[in-house]
PDB file of C-alpha atoms in Angstrom:
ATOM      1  CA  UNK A   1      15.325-106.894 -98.555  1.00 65.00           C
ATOM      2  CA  UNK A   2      13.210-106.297-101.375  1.00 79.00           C
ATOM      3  CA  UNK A   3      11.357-108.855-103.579  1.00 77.00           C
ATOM      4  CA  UNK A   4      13.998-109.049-106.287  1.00 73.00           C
ATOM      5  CA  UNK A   5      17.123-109.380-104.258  1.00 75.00           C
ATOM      6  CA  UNK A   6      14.786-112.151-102.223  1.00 76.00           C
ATOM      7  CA  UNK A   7      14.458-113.686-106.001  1.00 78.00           C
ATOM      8  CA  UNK A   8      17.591-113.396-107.212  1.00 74.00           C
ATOM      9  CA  UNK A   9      18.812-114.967-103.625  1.00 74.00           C
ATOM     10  CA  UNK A  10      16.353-117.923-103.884  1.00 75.00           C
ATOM     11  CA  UNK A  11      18.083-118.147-107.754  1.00 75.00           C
ATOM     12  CA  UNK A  12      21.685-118.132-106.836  1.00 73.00           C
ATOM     13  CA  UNK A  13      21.416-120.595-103.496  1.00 75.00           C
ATOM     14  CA  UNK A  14      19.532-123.054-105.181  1.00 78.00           C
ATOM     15  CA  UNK A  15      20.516-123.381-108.655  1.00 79.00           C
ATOM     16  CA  UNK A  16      23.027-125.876-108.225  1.00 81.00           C
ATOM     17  CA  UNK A  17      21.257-128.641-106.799  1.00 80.00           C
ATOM     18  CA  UNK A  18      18.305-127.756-109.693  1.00 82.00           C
ATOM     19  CA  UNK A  19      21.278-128.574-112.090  1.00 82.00           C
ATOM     20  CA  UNK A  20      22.039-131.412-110.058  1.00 82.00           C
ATOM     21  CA  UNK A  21      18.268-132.660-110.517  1.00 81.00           C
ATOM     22  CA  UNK A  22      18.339-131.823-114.140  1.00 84.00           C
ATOM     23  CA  UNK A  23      21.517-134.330-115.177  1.00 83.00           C
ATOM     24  CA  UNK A  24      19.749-137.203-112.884  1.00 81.00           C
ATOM     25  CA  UNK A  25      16.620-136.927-115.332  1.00 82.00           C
ATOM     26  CA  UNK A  26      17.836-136.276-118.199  1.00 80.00           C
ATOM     27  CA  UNK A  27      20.139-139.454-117.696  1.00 76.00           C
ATOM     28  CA  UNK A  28      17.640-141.358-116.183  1.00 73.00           C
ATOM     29  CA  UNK A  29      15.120-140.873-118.970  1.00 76.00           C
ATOM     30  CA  UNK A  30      16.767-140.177-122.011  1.00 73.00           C
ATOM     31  CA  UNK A  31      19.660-142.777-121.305  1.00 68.00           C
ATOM     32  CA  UNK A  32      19.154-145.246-123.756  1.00 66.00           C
ATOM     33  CA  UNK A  33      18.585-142.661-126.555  1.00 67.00           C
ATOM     34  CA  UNK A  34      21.921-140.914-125.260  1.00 60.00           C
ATOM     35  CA  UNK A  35      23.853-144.384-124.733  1.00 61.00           C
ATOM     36  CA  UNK A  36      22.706-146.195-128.422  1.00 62.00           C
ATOM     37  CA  UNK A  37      22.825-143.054-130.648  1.00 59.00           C
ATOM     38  CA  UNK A  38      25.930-141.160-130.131  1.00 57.00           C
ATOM     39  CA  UNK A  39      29.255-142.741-130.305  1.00 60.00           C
ATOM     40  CA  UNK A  40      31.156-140.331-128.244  1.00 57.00           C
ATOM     41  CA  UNK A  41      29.488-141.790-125.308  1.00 58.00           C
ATOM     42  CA  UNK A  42      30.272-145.224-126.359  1.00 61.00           C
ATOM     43  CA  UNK A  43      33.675-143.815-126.581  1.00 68.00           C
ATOM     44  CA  UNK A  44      34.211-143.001-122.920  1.00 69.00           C
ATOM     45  CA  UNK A  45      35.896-145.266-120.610  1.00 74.00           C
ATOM     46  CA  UNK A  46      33.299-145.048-117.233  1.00 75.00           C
ATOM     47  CA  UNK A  47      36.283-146.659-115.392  1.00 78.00           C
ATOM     48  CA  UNK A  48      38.808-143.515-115.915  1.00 84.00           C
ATOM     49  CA  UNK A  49      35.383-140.882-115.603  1.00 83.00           C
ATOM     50  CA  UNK A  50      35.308-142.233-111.760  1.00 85.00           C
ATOM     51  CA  UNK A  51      38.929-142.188-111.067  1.00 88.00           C
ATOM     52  CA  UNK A  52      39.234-138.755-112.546  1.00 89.00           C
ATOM     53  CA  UNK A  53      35.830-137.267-110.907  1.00 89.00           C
ATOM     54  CA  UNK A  54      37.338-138.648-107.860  1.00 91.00           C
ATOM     55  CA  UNK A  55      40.481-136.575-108.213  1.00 92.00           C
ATOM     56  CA  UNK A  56      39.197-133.909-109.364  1.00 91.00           C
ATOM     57  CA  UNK A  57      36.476-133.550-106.492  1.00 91.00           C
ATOM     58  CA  UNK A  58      39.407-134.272-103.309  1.00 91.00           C
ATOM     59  CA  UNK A  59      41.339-131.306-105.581  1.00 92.00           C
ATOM     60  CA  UNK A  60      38.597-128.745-105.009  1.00 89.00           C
ATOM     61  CA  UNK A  61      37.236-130.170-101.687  1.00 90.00           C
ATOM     62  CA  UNK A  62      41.148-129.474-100.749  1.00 90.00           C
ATOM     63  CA  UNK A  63      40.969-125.568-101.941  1.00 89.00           C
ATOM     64  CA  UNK A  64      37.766-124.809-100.810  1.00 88.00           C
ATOM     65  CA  UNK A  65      38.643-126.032 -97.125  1.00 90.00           C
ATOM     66  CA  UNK A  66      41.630-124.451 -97.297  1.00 89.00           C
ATOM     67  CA  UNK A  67      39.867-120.616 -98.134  1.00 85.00           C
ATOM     68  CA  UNK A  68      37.455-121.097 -95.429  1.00 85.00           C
ATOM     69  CA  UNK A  69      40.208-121.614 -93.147  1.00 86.00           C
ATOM     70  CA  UNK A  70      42.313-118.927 -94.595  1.00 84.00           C
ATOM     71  CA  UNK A  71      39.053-116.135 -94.311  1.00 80.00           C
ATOM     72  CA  UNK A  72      37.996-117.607 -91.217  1.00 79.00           C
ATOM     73  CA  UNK A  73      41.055-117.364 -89.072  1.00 81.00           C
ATOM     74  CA  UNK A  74      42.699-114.338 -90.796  1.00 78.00           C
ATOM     75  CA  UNK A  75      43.202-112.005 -88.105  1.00 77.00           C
ATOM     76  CA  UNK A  76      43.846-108.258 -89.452  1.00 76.00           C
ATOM     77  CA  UNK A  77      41.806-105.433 -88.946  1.00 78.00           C
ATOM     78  CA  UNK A  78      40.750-105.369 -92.952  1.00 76.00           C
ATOM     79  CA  UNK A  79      39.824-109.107 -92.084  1.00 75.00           C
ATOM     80  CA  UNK A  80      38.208-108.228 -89.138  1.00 76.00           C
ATOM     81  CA  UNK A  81      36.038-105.785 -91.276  1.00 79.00           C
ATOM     82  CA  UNK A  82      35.768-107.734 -93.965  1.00 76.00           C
ATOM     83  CA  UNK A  83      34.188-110.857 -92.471  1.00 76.00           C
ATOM     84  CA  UNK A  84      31.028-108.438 -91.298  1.00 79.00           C
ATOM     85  CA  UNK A  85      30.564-107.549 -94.933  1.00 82.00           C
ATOM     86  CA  UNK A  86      27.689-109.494 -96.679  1.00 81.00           C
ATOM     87  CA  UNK A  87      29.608-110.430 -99.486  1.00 79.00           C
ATOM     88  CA  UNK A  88      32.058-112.266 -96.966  1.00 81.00           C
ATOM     89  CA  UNK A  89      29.191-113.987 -95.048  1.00 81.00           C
ATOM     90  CA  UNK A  90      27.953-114.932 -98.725  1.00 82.00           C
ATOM     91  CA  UNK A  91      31.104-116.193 -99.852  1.00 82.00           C
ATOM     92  CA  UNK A  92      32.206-118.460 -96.625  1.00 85.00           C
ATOM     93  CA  UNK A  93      28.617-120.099 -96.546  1.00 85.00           C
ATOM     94  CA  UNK A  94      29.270-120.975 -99.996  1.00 85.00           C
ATOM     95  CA  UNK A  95      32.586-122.143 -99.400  1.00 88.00           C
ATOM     96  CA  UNK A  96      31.155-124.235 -96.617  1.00 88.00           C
ATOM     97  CA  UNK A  97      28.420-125.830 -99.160  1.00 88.00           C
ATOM     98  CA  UNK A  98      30.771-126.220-101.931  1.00 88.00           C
ATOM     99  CA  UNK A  99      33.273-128.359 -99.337  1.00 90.00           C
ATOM    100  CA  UNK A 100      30.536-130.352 -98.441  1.00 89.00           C
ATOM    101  CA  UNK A 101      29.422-131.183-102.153  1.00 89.00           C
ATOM    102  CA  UNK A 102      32.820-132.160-103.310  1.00 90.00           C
ATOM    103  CA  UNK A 103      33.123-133.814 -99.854  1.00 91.00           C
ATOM    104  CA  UNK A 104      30.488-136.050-101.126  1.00 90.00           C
ATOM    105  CA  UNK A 105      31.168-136.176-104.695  1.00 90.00           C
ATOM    106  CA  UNK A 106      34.798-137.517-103.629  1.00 92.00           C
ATOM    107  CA  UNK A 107      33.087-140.460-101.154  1.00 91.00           C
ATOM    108  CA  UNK A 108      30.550-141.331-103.793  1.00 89.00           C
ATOM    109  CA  UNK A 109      32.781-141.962-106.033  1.00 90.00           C
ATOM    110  CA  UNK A 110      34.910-144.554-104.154  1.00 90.00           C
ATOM    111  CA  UNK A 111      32.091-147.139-104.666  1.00 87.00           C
ATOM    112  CA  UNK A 112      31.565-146.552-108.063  1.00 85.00           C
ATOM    113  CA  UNK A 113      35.684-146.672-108.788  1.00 87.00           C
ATOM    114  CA  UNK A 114      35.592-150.461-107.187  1.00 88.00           C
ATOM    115  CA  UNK A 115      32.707-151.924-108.442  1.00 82.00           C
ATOM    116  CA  UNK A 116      33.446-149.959-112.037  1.00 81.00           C
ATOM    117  CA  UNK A 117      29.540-150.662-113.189  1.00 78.00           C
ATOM    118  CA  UNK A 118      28.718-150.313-117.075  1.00 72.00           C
ATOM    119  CA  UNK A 119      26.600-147.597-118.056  1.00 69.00           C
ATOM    120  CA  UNK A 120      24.767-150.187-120.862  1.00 67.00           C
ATOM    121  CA  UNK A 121      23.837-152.358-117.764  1.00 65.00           C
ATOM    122  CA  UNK A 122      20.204-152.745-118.063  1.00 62.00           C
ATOM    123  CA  UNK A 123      19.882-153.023-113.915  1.00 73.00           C
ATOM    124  CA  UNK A 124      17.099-150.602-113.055  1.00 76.00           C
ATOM    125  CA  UNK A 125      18.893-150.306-109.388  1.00 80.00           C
ATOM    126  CA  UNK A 126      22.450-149.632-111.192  1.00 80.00           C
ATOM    127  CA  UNK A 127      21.206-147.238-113.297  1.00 77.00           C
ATOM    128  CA  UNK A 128      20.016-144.856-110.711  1.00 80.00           C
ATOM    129  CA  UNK A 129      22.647-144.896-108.660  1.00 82.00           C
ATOM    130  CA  UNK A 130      24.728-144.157-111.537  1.00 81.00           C
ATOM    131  CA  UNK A 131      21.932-141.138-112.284  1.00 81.00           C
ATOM    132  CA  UNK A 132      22.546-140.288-108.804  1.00 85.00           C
ATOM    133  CA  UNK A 133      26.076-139.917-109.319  1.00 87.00           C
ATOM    134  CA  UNK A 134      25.715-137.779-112.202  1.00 85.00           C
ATOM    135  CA  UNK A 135      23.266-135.474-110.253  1.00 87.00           C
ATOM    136  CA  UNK A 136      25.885-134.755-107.768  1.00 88.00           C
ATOM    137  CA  UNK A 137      28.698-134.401-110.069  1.00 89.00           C
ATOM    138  CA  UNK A 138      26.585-131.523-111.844  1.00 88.00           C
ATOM    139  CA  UNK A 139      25.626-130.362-108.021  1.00 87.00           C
ATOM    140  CA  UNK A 140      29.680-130.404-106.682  1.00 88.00           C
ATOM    141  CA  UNK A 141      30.348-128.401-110.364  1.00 88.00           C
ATOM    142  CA  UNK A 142      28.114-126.157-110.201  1.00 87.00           C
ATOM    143  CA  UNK A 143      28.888-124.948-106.528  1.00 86.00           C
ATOM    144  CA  UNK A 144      32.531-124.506-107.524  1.00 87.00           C
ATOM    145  CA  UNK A 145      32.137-122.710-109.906  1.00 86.00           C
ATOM    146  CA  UNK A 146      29.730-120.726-108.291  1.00 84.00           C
ATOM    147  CA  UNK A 147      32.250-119.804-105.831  1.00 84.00           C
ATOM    148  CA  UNK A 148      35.066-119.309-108.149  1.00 83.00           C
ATOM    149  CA  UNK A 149      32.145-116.662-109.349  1.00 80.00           C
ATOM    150  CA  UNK A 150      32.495-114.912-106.139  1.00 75.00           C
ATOM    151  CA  UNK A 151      36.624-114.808-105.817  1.00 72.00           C
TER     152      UNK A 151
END
């Protein structure tokens, strides 16, 4: 494999959880700027962002694991051939990240849905967890719609 397609590989596996990263610090740091200057996010309701994150992540967690079962088990011989290919190997290990990060998102957000914390809280401890959510929301996004790339 040459040097570029080793780049370009290192790119595409990884940039997800880099984006993931990104929303935790930029929350994290620039939160109180973010939270006391611009009224659309004094505007959101956290309590209905958790509940609908949490729907939204079962939703794709529920059609990803359904595709890996459906190219997995198909049994055809264009299947058969097609599941040797390296864009199939490509796509079902992405599939099989991108269940596992909505997987997570989902049971992350239970928690966060009971306790229903406020994002003007000035708890240090709150506050990342909260940045910690955000990280994996971006993370879970990002790997769906890297996949819905691939389809």
């Amino acid at each position: 494999m040459s040097l570029k397609n080793q780049i370009y590989n290192l790119i595409w596996d990884w940039t997800p959880v880099f984006l993931g990263f990104v929303a935790f610090i930029v929350f994290n740091i620039w939160r109180s700027f973010i939270y006391d200057y611009n009224e659309l996010i004094t505007q959101i309701d956290e309590k209905k962002m958790y509940s609908s994150v949490f729907g939204w992540s079962t939703v794709q967690s529920g059609f990803l694991f359904a595709s890996y079962v459906f190219f997995s088990s198909a049994s055809s011989k264009f299947f058969d051939y097609l599941k040797r290919t390296d864009f199939i190997l490509r796509l079902l290990d992405n599939v099989r990240s991108g269940t596992a990060s909505t997987f997570i998102l989902a049971f992350c957000s239970i928690p966060l849905m009971v306790l229903e914390p406020d994002w003007s809280s000035s708890s240090p401890l709150l506050l990342l967890l909260i940045g910690i959510w955000l990280g994996i929301v971006s993370w879970a996004t990002a790997e769906f719609l890297r996949i819905l790339f691939l389809f």
